[in-house]
């Protein structure tokens, strides 16, 4: 099975962000507003920073003997609040071109979900566990012995 933590590839996302920034700058340049493309790229990079911080915090919180949902929720809320405040400050100071930061953040979230969910979805559709060839096919009931309904 491919899990989202395995499917998260920050280097690939960084390259995609650079390509999208270049495309946004090109399109915005043709429209006479190249700074919108620059701020769009800043928004993409802020989104990538947030994703990297999510991974780091999940690793540190789950490494504890008794990880708490409350600490994860507080960490997530504070991190998202800080990223949002930074984006809104940039958007306000450099308005109207600074709004590109907000659009970059929004597009990054779509990109992150797609790049993480597609490999998982593909493995679920094929029914093959990760790293196993065509000889083993995972069915919906395999591997559930000994699990209680509270495990879900």
mmCIF file of N, CA, C and O in Angstrom, residues 46 49-50 53 75-90 105:
data_model
loop_
_atom_site.group_PDB
_atom_site.id
_atom_site.type_symbol
_atom_site.label_atom_id
_atom_site.label_comp_id
_atom_site.label_asym_id
_atom_site.label_seq_id
_atom_site.Cartn_x
_atom_site.Cartn_y
_atom_site.Cartn_z
ATOM 1 N N UNK A 46 5.468 29.394 -0.285
ATOM 2 C CA UNK A 46 4.903 29.385 1.068
ATOM 3 C C UNK A 46 4.096 28.107 1.303
ATOM 4 O O UNK A 46 4.144 27.525 2.394
ATOM 5 N N UNK A 49 6.586 25.357 1.857
ATOM 6 C CA UNK A 49 7.124 25.487 3.209
ATOM 7 C C UNK A 49 6.141 24.919 4.226
ATOM 8 O O UNK A 49 6.532 24.177 5.136
ATOM 9 N N UNK A 50 4.874 25.234 4.073
ATOM 10 C CA UNK A 50 3.855 24.704 4.970
ATOM 11 C C UNK A 50 3.812 23.179 4.908
ATOM 12 O O UNK A 50 3.729 22.515 5.942
ATOM 13 N N UNK A 53 6.728 21.762 6.764
ATOM 14 C CA UNK A 53 6.526 21.910 8.208
ATOM 15 C C UNK A 53 5.490 20.918 8.731
ATOM 16 O O UNK A 53 5.607 20.436 9.856
ATOM 17 N N UNK A 75 -0.760 22.592 16.641
ATOM 18 C CA UNK A 75 0.360 22.831 15.741
ATOM 19 C C UNK A 75 -0.139 23.232 14.364
ATOM 20 O O UNK A 75 0.358 24.185 13.768
ATOM 21 N N UNK A 76 -1.128 22.515 13.856
ATOM 22 C CA UNK A 76 -1.669 22.814 12.530
ATOM 23 C C UNK A 76 -2.312 24.190 12.487
ATOM 24 O O UNK A 76 -2.097 24.962 11.555
ATOM 25 N N UNK A 77 -3.099 24.492 13.497
ATOM 26 C CA UNK A 77 -3.790 25.783 13.526
ATOM 27 C C UNK A 77 -2.800 26.942 13.591
ATOM 28 O O UNK A 77 -2.959 27.943 12.877
ATOM 29 N N UNK A 78 -1.786 26.815 14.414
ATOM 30 C CA UNK A 78 -0.812 27.912 14.523
ATOM 31 C C UNK A 78 0.010 28.063 13.249
ATOM 32 O O UNK A 78 0.279 29.181 12.799
ATOM 33 N N UNK A 79 0.382 26.946 12.634
ATOM 34 C CA UNK A 79 1.166 27.008 11.400
ATOM 35 C C UNK A 79 0.357 27.610 10.259
ATOM 36 O O UNK A 79 0.827 28.496 9.541
ATOM 37 N N UNK A 80 -0.883 27.163 10.100
ATOM 38 C CA UNK A 80 -1.734 27.697 9.037
ATOM 39 C C UNK A 80 -2.024 29.179 9.280
ATOM 40 O O UNK A 80 -2.037 29.978 8.340
ATOM 41 N N UNK A 81 -2.222 29.545 10.530
ATOM 42 C CA UNK A 81 -2.462 30.952 10.848
ATOM 43 C C UNK A 81 -1.257 31.812 10.479
ATOM 44 O O UNK A 81 -1.414 32.896 9.889
ATOM 45 N N UNK A 82 -0.060 31.352 10.800
ATOM 46 C CA UNK A 82 1.148 32.128 10.484
ATOM 47 C C UNK A 82 1.350 32.255 8.971
ATOM 48 O O UNK A 82 1.654 33.341 8.476
ATOM 49 N N UNK A 83 1.185 31.162 8.236
ATOM 50 C CA UNK A 83 1.347 31.207 6.781
ATOM 51 C C UNK A 83 0.303 32.152 6.176
ATOM 52 O O UNK A 83 0.605 32.954 5.290
ATOM 53 N N UNK A 84 -0.922 32.074 6.665
ATOM 54 C CA UNK A 84 -1.993 32.937 6.153
ATOM 55 C C UNK A 84 -1.726 34.393 6.468
ATOM 56 O O UNK A 84 -1.912 35.264 5.600
ATOM 57 N N UNK A 85 -1.274 34.676 7.671
ATOM 58 C CA UNK A 85 -0.965 36.059 8.049
ATOM 59 C C UNK A 85 0.161 36.607 7.183
ATOM 60 O O UNK A 85 0.081 37.745 6.697
ATOM 61 N N UNK A 86 1.192 35.814 6.967
ATOM 62 C CA UNK A 86 2.304 36.251 6.104
ATOM 63 C C UNK A 86 1.785 36.541 4.696
ATOM 64 O O UNK A 86 2.116 37.573 4.098
ATOM 65 N N UNK A 87 0.966 35.637 4.160
ATOM 66 C CA UNK A 87 0.432 35.827 2.802
ATOM 67 C C UNK A 87 -0.447 37.070 2.728
ATOM 68 O O UNK A 87 -0.360 37.846 1.764
ATOM 69 N N UNK A 88 -1.282 37.287 3.727
ATOM 70 C CA UNK A 88 -2.163 38.462 3.711
ATOM 71 C C UNK A 88 -1.393 39.767 3.886
ATOM 72 O O UNK A 88 -1.744 40.785 3.281
ATOM 73 N N UNK A 89 -0.348 39.744 4.688
ATOM 74 C CA UNK A 89 0.496 40.941 4.829
ATOM 75 C C UNK A 89 1.159 41.274 3.501
ATOM 76 O O UNK A 89 1.177 42.432 3.070
ATOM 77 N N UNK A 90 1.706 40.263 2.834
ATOM 78 C CA UNK A 90 2.325 40.490 1.523
ATOM 79 C C UNK A 90 1.281 41.011 0.539
ATOM 80 O O UNK A 90 1.543 41.963 -0.212
ATOM 81 N N UNK A 105 -0.836 30.187 -3.033
ATOM 82 C CA UNK A 105 -1.125 29.283 -1.911
ATOM 83 C C UNK A 105 -2.285 28.348 -2.237
ATOM 84 O O UNK A 105 -2.235 27.150 -1.958
#
